[in-house]
Short mmCIF file of C-alpha atoms and ligand atoms in Angstrom, two decimals:
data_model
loop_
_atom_site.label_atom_id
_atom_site.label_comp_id
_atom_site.label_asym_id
_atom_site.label_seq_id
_atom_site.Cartn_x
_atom_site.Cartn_y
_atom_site.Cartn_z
CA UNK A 1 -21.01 5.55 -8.98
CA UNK A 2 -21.71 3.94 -5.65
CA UNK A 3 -18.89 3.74 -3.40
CA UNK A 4 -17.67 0.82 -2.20
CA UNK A 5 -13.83 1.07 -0.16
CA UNK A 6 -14.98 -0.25 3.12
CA UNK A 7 -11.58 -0.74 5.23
CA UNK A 8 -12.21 -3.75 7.05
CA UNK A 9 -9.40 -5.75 7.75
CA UNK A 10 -6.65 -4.18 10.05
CA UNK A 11 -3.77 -4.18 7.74
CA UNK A 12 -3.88 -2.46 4.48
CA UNK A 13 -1.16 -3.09 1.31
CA UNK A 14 -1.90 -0.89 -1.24
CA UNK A 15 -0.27 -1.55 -4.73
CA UNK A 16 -0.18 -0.84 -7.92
CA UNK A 17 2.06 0.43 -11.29
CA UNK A 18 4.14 2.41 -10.44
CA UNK A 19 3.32 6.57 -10.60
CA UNK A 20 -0.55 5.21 -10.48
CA UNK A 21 -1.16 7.29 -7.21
CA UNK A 22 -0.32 4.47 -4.60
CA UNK A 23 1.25 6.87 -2.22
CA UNK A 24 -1.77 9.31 -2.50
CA UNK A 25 -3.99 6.87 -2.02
CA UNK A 26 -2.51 5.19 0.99
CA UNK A 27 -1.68 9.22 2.38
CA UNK A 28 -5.58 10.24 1.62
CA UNK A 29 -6.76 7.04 2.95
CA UNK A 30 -4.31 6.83 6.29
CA UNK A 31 -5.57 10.89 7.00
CA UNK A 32 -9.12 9.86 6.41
CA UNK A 33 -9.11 6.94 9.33
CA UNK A 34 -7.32 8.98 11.19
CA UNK A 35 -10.20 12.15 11.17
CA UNK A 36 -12.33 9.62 12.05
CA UNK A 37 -11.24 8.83 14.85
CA UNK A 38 -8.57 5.71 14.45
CA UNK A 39 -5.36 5.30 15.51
CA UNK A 40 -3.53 4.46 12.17
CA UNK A 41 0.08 3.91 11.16
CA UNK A 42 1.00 4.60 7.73
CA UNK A 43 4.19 2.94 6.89
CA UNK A 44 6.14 3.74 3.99
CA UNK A 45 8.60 1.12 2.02
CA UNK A 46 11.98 1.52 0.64
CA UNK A 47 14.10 4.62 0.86
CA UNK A 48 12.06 7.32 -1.06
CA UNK A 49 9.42 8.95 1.28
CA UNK A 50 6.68 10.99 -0.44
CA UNK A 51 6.05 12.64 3.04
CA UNK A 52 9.50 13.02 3.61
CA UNK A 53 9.98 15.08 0.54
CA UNK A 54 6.88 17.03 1.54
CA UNK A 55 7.49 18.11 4.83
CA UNK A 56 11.18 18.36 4.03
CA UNK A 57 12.55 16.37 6.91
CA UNK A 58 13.51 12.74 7.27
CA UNK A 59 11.56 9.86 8.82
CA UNK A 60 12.66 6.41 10.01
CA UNK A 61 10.96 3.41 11.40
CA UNK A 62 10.66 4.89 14.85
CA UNK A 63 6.77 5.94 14.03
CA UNK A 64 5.97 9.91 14.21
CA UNK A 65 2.99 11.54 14.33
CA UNK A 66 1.98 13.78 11.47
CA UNK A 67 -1.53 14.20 12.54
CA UNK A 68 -3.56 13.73 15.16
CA UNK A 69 -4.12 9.40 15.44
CA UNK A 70 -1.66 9.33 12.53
CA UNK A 71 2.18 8.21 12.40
CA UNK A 72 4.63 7.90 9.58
CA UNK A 73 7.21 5.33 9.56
CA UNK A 74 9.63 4.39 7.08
CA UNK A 75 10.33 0.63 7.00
CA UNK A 76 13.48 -1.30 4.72
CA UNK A 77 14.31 -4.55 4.67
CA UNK A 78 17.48 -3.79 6.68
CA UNK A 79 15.25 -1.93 9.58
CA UNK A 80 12.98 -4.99 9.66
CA UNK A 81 15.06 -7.23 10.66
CA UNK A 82 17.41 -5.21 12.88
CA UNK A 83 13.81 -4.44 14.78
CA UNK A 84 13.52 -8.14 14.87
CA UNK A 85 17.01 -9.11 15.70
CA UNK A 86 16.65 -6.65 18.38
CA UNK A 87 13.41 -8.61 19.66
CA UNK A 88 15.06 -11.29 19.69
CA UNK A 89 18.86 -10.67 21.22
CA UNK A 90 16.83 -8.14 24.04
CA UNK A 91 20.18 -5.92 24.44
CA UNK A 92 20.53 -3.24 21.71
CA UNK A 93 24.17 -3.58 22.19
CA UNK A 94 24.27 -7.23 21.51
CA UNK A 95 22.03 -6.54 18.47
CA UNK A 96 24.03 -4.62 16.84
CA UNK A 97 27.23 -6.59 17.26
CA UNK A 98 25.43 -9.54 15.47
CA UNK A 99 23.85 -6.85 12.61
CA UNK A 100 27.39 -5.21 12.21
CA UNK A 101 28.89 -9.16 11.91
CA UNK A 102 30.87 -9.30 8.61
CA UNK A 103 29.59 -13.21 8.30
CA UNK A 104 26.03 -11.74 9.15
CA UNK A 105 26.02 -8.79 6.54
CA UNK A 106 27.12 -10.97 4.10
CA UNK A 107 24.26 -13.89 4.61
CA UNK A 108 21.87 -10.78 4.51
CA UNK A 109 22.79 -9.82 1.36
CA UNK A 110 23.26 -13.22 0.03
CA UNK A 111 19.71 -14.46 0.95
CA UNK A 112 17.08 -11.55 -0.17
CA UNK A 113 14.33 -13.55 0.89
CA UNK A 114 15.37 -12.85 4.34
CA UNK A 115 14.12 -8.88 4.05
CA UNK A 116 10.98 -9.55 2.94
CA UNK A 117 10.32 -12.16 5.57
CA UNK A 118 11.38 -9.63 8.05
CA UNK A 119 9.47 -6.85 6.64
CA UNK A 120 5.93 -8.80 6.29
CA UNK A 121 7.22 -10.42 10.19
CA UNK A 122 6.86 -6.59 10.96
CA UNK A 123 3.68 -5.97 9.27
CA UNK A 124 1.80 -9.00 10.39
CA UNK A 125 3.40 -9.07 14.26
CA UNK A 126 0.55 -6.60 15.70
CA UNK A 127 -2.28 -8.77 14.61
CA UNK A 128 0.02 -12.28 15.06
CA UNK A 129 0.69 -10.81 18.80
CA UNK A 130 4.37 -11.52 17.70
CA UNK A 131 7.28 -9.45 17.97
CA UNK A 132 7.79 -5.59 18.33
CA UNK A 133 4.15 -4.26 19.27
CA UNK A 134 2.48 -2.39 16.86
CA UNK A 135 -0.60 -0.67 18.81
CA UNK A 136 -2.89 0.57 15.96
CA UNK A 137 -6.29 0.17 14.65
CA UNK A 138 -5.22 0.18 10.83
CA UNK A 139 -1.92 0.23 9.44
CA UNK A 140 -1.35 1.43 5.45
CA UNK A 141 1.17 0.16 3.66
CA UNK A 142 2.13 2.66 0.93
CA UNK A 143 3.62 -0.84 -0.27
CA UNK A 144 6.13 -2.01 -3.51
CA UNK A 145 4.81 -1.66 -7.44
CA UNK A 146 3.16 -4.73 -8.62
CA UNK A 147 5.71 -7.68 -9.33
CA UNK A 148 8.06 -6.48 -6.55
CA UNK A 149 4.97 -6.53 -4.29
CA UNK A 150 4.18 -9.85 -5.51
CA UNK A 151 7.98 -11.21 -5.09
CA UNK A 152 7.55 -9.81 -1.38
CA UNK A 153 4.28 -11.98 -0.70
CA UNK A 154 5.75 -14.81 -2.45
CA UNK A 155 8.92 -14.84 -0.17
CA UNK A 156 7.53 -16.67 2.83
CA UNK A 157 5.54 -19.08 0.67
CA UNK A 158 9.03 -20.43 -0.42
CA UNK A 159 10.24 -20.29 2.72
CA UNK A 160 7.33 -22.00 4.28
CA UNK A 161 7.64 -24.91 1.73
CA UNK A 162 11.94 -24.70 1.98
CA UNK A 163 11.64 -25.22 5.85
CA UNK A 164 8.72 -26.41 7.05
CA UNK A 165 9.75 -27.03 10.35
CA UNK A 166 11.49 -24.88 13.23
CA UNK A 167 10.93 -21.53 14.07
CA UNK A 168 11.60 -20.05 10.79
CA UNK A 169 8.73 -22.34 9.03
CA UNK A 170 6.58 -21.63 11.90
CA UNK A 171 7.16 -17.85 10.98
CA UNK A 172 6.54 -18.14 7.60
CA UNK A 173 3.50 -20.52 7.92
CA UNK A 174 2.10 -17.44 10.49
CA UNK A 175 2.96 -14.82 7.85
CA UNK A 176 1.00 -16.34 5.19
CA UNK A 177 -2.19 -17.07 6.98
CA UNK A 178 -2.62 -13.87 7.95
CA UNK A 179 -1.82 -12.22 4.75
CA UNK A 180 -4.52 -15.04 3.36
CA UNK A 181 -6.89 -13.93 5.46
CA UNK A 182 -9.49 -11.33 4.45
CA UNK A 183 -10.19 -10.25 8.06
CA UNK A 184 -6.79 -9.30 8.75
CA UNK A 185 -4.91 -8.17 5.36
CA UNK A 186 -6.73 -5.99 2.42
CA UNK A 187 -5.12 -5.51 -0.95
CA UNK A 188 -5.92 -2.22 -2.64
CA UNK A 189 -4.96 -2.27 -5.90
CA UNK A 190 -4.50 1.42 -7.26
CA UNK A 191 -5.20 1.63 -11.51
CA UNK A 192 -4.91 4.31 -14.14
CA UNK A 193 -7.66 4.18 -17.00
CA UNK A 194 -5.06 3.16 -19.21
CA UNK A 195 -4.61 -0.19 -21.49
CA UNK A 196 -1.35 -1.09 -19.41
CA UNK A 197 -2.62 -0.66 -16.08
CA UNK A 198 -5.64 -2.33 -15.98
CA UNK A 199 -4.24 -5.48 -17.97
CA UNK A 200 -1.60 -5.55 -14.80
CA UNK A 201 -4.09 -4.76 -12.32
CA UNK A 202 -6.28 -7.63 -13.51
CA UNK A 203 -3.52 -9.94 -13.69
CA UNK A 204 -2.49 -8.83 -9.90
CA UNK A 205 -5.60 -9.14 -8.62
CA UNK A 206 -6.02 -12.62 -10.17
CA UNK A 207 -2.58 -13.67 -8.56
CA UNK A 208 -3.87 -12.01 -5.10
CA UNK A 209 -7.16 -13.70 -5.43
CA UNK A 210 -5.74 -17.41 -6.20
CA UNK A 211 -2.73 -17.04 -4.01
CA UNK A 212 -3.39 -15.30 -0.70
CA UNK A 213 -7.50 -13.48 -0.25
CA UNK A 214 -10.10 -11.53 -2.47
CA UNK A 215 -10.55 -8.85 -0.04
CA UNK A 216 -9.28 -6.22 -3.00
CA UNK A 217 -10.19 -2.94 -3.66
CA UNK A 218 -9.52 -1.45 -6.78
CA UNK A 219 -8.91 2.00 -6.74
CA UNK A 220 -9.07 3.52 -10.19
CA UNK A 221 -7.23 7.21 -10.09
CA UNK A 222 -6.88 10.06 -12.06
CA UNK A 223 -10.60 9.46 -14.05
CA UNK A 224 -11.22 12.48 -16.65
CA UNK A 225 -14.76 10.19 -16.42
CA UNK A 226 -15.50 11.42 -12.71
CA UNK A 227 -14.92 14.83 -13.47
CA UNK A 228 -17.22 17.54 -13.59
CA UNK A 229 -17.13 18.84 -17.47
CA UNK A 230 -15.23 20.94 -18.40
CA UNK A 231 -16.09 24.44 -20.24
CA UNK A 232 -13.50 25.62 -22.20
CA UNK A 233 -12.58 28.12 -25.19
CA UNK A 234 -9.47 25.87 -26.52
CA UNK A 235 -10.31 23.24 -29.15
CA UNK A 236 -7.02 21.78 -29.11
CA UNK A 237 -7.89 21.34 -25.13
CA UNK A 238 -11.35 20.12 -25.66
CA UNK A 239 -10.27 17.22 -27.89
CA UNK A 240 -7.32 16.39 -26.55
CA UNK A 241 -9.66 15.83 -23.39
CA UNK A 242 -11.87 14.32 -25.47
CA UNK A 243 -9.16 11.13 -26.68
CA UNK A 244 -8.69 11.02 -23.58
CA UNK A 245 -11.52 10.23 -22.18
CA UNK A 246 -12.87 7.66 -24.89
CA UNK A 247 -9.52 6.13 -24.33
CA UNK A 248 -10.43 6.16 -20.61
CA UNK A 249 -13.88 4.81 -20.95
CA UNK A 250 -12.55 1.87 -23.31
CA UNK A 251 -10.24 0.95 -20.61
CA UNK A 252 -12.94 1.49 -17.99
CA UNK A 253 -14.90 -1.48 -20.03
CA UNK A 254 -11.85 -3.59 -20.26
CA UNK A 255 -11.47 -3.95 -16.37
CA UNK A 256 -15.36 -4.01 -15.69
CA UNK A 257 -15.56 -7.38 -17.37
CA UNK A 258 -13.01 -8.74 -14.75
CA UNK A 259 -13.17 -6.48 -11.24
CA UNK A 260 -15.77 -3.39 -10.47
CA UNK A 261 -13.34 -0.93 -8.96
CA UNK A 262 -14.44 0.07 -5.79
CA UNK A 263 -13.85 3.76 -5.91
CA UNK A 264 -13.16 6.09 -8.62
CA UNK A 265 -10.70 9.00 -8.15
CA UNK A 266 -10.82 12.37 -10.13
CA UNK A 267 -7.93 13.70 -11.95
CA UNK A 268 -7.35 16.88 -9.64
CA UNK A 269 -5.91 19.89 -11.04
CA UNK A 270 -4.06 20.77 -8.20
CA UNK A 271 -0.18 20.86 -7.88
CA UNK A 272 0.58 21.23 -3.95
CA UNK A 273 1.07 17.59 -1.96
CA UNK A 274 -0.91 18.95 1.22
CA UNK A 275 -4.05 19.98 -0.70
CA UNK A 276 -4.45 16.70 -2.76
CA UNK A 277 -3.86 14.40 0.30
CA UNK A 278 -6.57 16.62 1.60
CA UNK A 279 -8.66 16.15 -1.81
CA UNK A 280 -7.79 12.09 -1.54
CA UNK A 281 -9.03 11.86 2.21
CA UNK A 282 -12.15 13.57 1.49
CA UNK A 283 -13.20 11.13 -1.15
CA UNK A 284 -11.74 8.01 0.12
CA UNK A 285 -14.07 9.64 3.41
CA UNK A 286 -16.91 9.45 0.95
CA UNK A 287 -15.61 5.75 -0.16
CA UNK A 288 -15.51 4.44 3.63
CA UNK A 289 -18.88 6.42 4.93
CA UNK A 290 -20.59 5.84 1.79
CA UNK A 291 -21.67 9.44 0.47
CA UNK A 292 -21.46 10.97 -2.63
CA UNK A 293 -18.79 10.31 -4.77
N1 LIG B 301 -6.06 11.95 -8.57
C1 LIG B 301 -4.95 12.64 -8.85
N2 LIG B 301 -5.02 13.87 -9.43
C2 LIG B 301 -3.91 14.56 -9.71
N3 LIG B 301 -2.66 14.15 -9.45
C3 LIG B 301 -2.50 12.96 -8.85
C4 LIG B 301 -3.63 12.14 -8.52
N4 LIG B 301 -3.16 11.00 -7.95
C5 LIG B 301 -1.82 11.10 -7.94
N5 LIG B 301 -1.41 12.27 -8.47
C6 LIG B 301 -0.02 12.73 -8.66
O1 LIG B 301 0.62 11.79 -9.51
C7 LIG B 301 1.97 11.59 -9.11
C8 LIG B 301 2.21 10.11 -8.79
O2 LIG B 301 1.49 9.79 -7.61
P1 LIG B 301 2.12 8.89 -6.47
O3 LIG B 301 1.10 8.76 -5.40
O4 LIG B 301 3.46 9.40 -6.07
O5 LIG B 301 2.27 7.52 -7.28
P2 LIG B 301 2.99 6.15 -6.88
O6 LIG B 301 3.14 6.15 -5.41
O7 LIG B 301 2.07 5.09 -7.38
O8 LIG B 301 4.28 6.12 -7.61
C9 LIG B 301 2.20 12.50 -7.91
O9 LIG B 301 2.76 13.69 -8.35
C10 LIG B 301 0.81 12.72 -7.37
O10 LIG B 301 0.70 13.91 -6.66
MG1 LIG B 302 4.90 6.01 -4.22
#
């Protein structure tokens, strides 16, 4: 099929069921820019790191290169907002005093809305000129599964139409238009060829469309369809592969009536991290530059 993943838009969230392939995606995608000569930050969310358990070491928001033109960072909603406390207060010291405040650590907890404004205040402050600078041409966000992604979009809507005046209204108003702005924010939606999936990956890109932009890009992974076929001497093999793939192609029907993915990923039979971020880059490479798929 043609390709079609054309990173425009200097912010990137990608999404998606979880165990689709978002963090492959966003690592094969992130490694791709970067060969090509862009400086690109690929920021991880929540605790679990899929680089961290590759190269066996720890990251944290402090960005690090992994590559050359590519950094790893490691964001929570309890980094975010320290970062932007921080910003604000000036003196680390001072910072922390107000983060370590019982009455403080308490609101925080009691007001969850508050992480995932700081977290999309992070994301959005290098395009917004706002905040912490964050110098990069692209930045990935190997972002939240579907309807936690969706609650962290939705936060500063509410908090935008809670308080629409003051700093923190102005905040949220500015975090919203830029994530409804196609130029700035891109929503790839990752999608196995599976009944579930693609009914959730139609229903979050409707919500996307109708609530923030339609620059989507869905990413459909693991296709037995794009693969090469295969010879073997097992039946059992053969027909199991077979199901599969008319299951596949059903599904494959299913979300063509409502989205054309823009890229379709093979299944790779390949077991070590390194070698299928390698195997993602190269054909997200073929996605961007338009060659063969
Ligand atoms: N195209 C693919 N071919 C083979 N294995 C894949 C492919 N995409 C993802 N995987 C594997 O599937 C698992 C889930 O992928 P991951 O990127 O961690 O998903 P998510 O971040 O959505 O939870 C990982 O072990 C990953 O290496
Ligand atoms: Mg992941």
């Amino acid at each position: 099929m043609e390709n079609k993943v054309k990173v425009s838009a200097p912010l990137v969230f990608v999404t998606g069921k979880g165990g689709v392939g978002k963090s492959l995606w966003a690592a094969g995608l992130a490694t791709q820019l970067a060969r090509s000569g862009k400086k690109v930050l690929l920021v991880e969310f929540g605790e679990t790191s899929f680089y961290g358990f590759f190269y066996g070491k720890s990251f944290g928001m402090d960005p690090v290169a992994i590559e050359n033109n590519l950094h790893l960072s490691i964001w929570s909603g309890a980094t975010c907002l320290r970062d932007y406390i921080g910003h604000l207060v000036k003196i680390d010291r001072l910072a922390d005093l107000f983060f370590e405040n019982k009455v403080m650590k308490a609101l925080i907890r009691g007001a969850p809305a508050l992480k995932e404004l700081a977290i999309l205040g992070k994301a959005t402050s290098g395009v917004r000129n706002y905040g912490p600078e964050l110098d990069f041409d692209h930045v990935i966000f190997d972002s939240y599964a579907t309807g936690h992604f969706l609650a962290l979009l939705r936060a500063p809507v509410g908090m935008y139409e809670a308080i629409k005046f003051g700093p923190m209204g102005d905040q949220s108003k500015a975090i919203v238009k830029t994530m409804s702005d196609p130029r700035l924010t891109e929503y790839h939606v990752v999608s196995l060829l599976e009944e579930l999936p693609v009914s959730e990956t139609i229903e979050l890109c409707d919500a996307l469309k109708s609530e923030f932009n339609d620059n989507i890009k869905v990413v459909v992974n693991k296709s037995l369809r794009a693969l090469p076929t295969i010879e073997t001497s097992s039946n059992v093999f053969e027909s199991s592969i077979q199901r599969n793939l008319s299951r596949q192609n059903h599904a494959w029907e299913h979300l063509l009536k409502h989205y054309e993915p823009a890229v379709e990923v093979p299944y790779y039979f390949e077991s070590e991290p390194q070698k299928l971020v390698d195997h993602m880059a190269q054909h997200s490479g073929d996605a961007i530059h338009g060659g063969p798929s």
